[in-house]
Short mmCIF file of C-alpha atoms in Angstrom, two decimals:
data_model
loop_
_atom_site.label_atom_id
_atom_site.label_comp_id
_atom_site.label_asym_id
_atom_site.label_seq_id
_atom_site.Cartn_x
_atom_site.Cartn_y
_atom_site.Cartn_z
CA MET A 1 23.43 -8.09 -25.42
CA ASP A 2 25.25 -7.19 -28.24
CA THR A 3 24.93 -10.17 -30.25
CA ASN A 4 27.75 -8.21 -32.98
CA LYS A 5 30.68 -8.46 -29.92
CA THR A 6 29.60 -12.56 -29.51
CA PRO A 7 32.14 -15.39 -30.77
CA ASN A 8 31.82 -16.69 -33.96
CA ASN A 9 33.14 -19.78 -32.87
CA PRO A 10 30.10 -22.28 -32.84
CA THR A 11 31.45 -24.31 -29.88
CA ILE A 12 31.63 -21.34 -27.72
CA ILE A 13 28.22 -20.59 -28.76
CA ASP A 14 26.87 -23.70 -28.23
CA ASN A 15 28.10 -24.92 -24.92
CA THR A 16 27.63 -20.78 -23.22
CA TYR A 17 24.20 -21.27 -24.45
CA THR A 18 23.88 -25.03 -22.95
CA LEU A 19 25.43 -23.42 -19.84
CA LEU A 20 22.84 -20.64 -19.41
CA ASN A 21 19.73 -21.97 -20.88
CA ASP A 22 19.63 -25.17 -18.82
CA ARG A 23 19.42 -23.03 -15.70
CA HIS A 24 16.78 -20.56 -17.27
CA ASN A 25 14.61 -23.74 -18.42
CA ASN A 26 13.18 -24.26 -14.98
CA ILE A 27 12.34 -20.45 -14.91
CA TYR A 28 10.86 -20.85 -18.49
CA GLN A 29 8.99 -23.74 -17.38
CA PHE A 30 7.74 -22.09 -14.07
CA VAL A 31 6.29 -19.15 -15.92
CA MET A 32 4.21 -21.31 -18.28
CA HIS A 33 2.92 -23.59 -15.70
CA TYR A 34 2.21 -20.56 -13.35
CA ASN A 35 -0.06 -18.58 -16.48
CA ASP A 36 -1.64 -21.54 -16.88
CA TYR A 37 -2.73 -21.71 -13.12
CA ILE A 38 -3.55 -17.86 -13.30
CA TYR A 39 -5.37 -18.24 -15.98
CA SER A 40 -7.41 -21.91 -14.78
CA ILE A 41 -11.00 -21.60 -13.33
CA HIS A 42 -12.17 -21.24 -9.78
CA THR A 43 -15.46 -21.17 -8.04
CA TYR A 44 -15.46 -19.46 -4.75
CA ALA A 45 -18.40 -19.49 -2.32
CA GLY A 46 -20.87 -20.81 -5.03
CA SER A 47 -19.84 -17.57 -7.29
CA GLU A 48 -19.56 -18.24 -11.24
CA GLU A 49 -16.25 -19.74 -12.12
CA LEU A 50 -13.20 -16.75 -12.05
CA THR A 51 -10.14 -16.89 -13.52
CA MET A 52 -7.06 -15.95 -10.53
CA LEU A 53 -6.67 -12.49 -12.48
CA GLU A 54 -10.47 -11.92 -11.87
CA VAL A 55 -10.86 -12.54 -8.41
CA HIS A 56 -7.65 -11.09 -7.29
CA THR A 57 -9.15 -7.98 -9.45
CA LEU A 58 -12.17 -8.34 -7.01
CA SER A 59 -10.36 -8.46 -3.88
CA TYR A 60 -8.20 -5.29 -4.99
CA ILE A 61 -11.74 -3.59 -5.60
CA GLU A 62 -13.03 -4.77 -2.16
CA ASP A 63 -9.72 -3.95 -0.60
CA HIS A 64 -9.64 0.02 -2.41
CA PRO A 65 -13.23 0.98 -2.56
CA GLY A 66 -13.76 3.69 -5.11
CA CYS A 67 -10.51 2.65 -7.12
CA THR A 68 -10.70 3.19 -10.69
CA SER A 69 -10.07 1.43 -13.86
CA ASN A 70 -6.43 3.09 -14.33
CA ASP A 71 -5.88 2.46 -10.75
CA LEU A 72 -6.14 -1.43 -11.92
CA ILE A 73 -4.36 -0.57 -14.96
CA GLN A 74 -1.75 0.42 -13.64
CA TYR A 75 -1.46 -2.33 -10.39
CA TRP A 76 -1.66 -5.22 -12.98
CA ASP A 77 0.23 -3.81 -15.89
CA LYS A 78 -2.54 -4.75 -18.43
CA THR A 79 -4.15 -2.74 -21.38
CA LYS A 80 -6.86 -0.88 -20.95
CA GLY A 81 -8.85 -2.88 -23.01
CA LEU A 82 -8.12 -5.94 -20.82
CA ILE A 83 -9.04 -4.43 -17.58
CA SER A 84 -12.45 -2.96 -19.47
CA GLN A 85 -13.47 -6.43 -20.35
CA MET A 86 -12.80 -7.68 -16.80
CA LEU A 87 -14.79 -5.09 -15.20
CA SER A 88 -17.50 -5.58 -17.56
CA ARG A 89 -17.45 -9.56 -16.25
CA LEU A 90 -17.29 -8.89 -12.83
CA GLU A 91 -20.45 -6.29 -13.07
CA LYS A 92 -22.60 -8.68 -15.25
CA LEU A 93 -21.67 -11.24 -12.82
CA GLY A 94 -23.31 -8.86 -9.76
CA LEU A 95 -19.50 -8.81 -7.96
CA ILE A 96 -18.65 -5.28 -8.70
CA GLU A 97 -20.62 -1.78 -9.07
CA LYS A 98 -19.62 1.13 -11.04
CA LYS A 99 -20.86 4.44 -9.55
CA LYS A 100 -19.98 8.36 -10.65
CA LYS A 101 -19.56 11.08 -7.79
CA ASP A 102 -21.04 14.34 -7.76
CA GLY A 103 -19.62 16.70 -9.37
CA ASN A 104 -17.20 14.34 -11.77
CA ALA A 105 -19.33 12.69 -14.17
CA LYS A 106 -16.34 11.67 -15.85
CA ASN A 107 -14.81 8.83 -13.92
CA LEU A 108 -16.32 5.37 -12.95
CA TYR A 109 -15.38 4.32 -9.20
CA LEU A 110 -15.65 0.90 -8.59
CA TYR A 111 -16.85 -1.03 -5.29
CA ALA A 112 -17.68 -4.70 -4.58
CA THR A 113 -21.37 -6.05 -4.02
CA GLU A 114 -22.33 -7.70 -1.34
CA GLU A 115 -21.86 -10.44 -2.92
CA GLY A 116 -18.37 -9.57 -4.56
CA ILE A 117 -17.51 -9.05 -0.83
CA ARG A 118 -18.76 -12.55 0.02
CA VAL A 119 -16.99 -14.16 -3.09
CA SER A 120 -13.62 -11.81 -2.30
CA LYS A 121 -13.60 -13.11 1.24
CA SER A 122 -14.18 -16.80 0.14
CA HIS A 123 -10.97 -16.31 -2.37
CA LYS A 124 -8.66 -15.25 0.26
CA MET A 125 -9.46 -18.11 2.79
CA TYR A 126 -8.58 -20.23 -0.37
CA ASP A 127 -5.49 -18.48 -1.10
CA ILE A 128 -4.39 -18.52 2.89
CA THR A 129 -5.07 -22.42 2.79
CA ASP A 130 -3.33 -22.47 -0.84
CA ILE A 131 -0.26 -20.40 0.08
CA THR A 132 -0.04 -22.17 3.24
CA LYS A 133 0.18 -25.43 1.68
CA THR A 134 2.44 -24.50 -1.04
CA ILE A 135 5.14 -23.03 1.40
CA SER A 136 4.91 -26.32 3.34
CA GLN A 137 5.56 -28.10 0.41
CA LEU A 138 8.52 -26.12 -0.25
CA GLN A 139 9.73 -26.37 3.56
CA LYS A 140 10.19 -30.23 2.51
CA GLU A 141 12.81 -29.60 -0.07
CA CYS A 142 14.02 -25.83 1.12
CA THR A 143 14.96 -23.71 4.17
CA ALA A 144 12.97 -20.73 5.39
CA GLU A 145 16.41 -19.11 4.00
CA GLU A 146 16.29 -20.16 0.85
CA ILE A 147 12.17 -19.70 0.32
CA GLU A 148 13.19 -15.81 1.70
CA SER A 149 15.63 -15.57 -0.84
CA PHE A 150 13.43 -17.12 -3.59
CA TYR A 151 10.67 -14.28 -3.09
CA HIS A 152 13.33 -11.64 -2.98
CA VAL A 153 15.12 -12.55 -6.44
CA ILE A 154 11.44 -13.18 -7.93
CA SER A 155 11.10 -9.56 -6.46
CA VAL A 156 14.26 -7.96 -8.01
CA TYR A 157 13.62 -10.20 -11.50
CA ASN A 158 10.28 -9.04 -11.72
CA ASP A 159 11.59 -5.30 -11.64
CA VAL A 160 14.45 -6.06 -14.27
CA ILE A 161 11.98 -7.54 -16.61
CA LYS A 162 9.40 -4.29 -16.14
CA ARG A 163 12.56 -2.11 -16.59
CA ASP A 164 13.33 -4.06 -19.96
CA PHE A 165 9.83 -3.10 -21.28
CA GLU A 166 10.05 0.50 -19.97
CA ILE A 167 13.26 0.88 -21.96
CA GLY A 168 12.02 -0.46 -24.99
CA ASN A 169 14.25 -3.60 -25.25
CA ARG A 170 11.43 -5.27 -25.01
CA LYS A 171 8.39 -5.24 -27.18
CA ARG A 172 4.58 -6.99 -25.98
CA ARG A 173 2.63 -8.66 -28.48
CA SER A 174 -0.19 -7.32 -30.17
CA LYS A 175 -3.77 -9.07 -29.54
CA GLN A 176 -3.29 -9.96 -33.14
CA GLU A 177 -0.50 -11.42 -32.54
CA LYS A 178 -1.31 -13.35 -29.30
CA ASN A 179 -4.50 -14.76 -31.29
CA ILE A 180 -2.25 -15.99 -33.90
CA HIS A 181 0.08 -17.25 -31.51
CA SER A 182 -2.55 -19.48 -29.41
#
């Protein structure tokens, strides 16, 4: 939005902001709560404590044996450093292993270990139960059509945000800036 073309009338600005912001505050609050949820710690099948991102990465590796860290970077849209740290932790916990293929010493391919598969399956059962419970709670106040519309809107909104980053309208904070704001 070109702020040079906005009205200079403070009342119009305040009223418009209030109208738009009241609706978006639910989104902001949802994102903040969901961010906390994603980084909360869970234990699956007696495993070490894992965040949702770690265990979902483990399940991705189980479902895509032989994938690479670059596959995960693209799938999660996260930095090489973050993915590398996560993979090192999963490997240290004995949940994944990195292998080189004959004739290709450069790339490392990722595989879930037997323990990793066990933890991933436990996580999948947890998610089935948790998602089913969440949908059941939503159905108390929303119709099936509203829930489907919500998932559709979230999908489109996600694409809008991703495009906004891609065309350069938004910049992600550097690691140093994140540490300052933490």
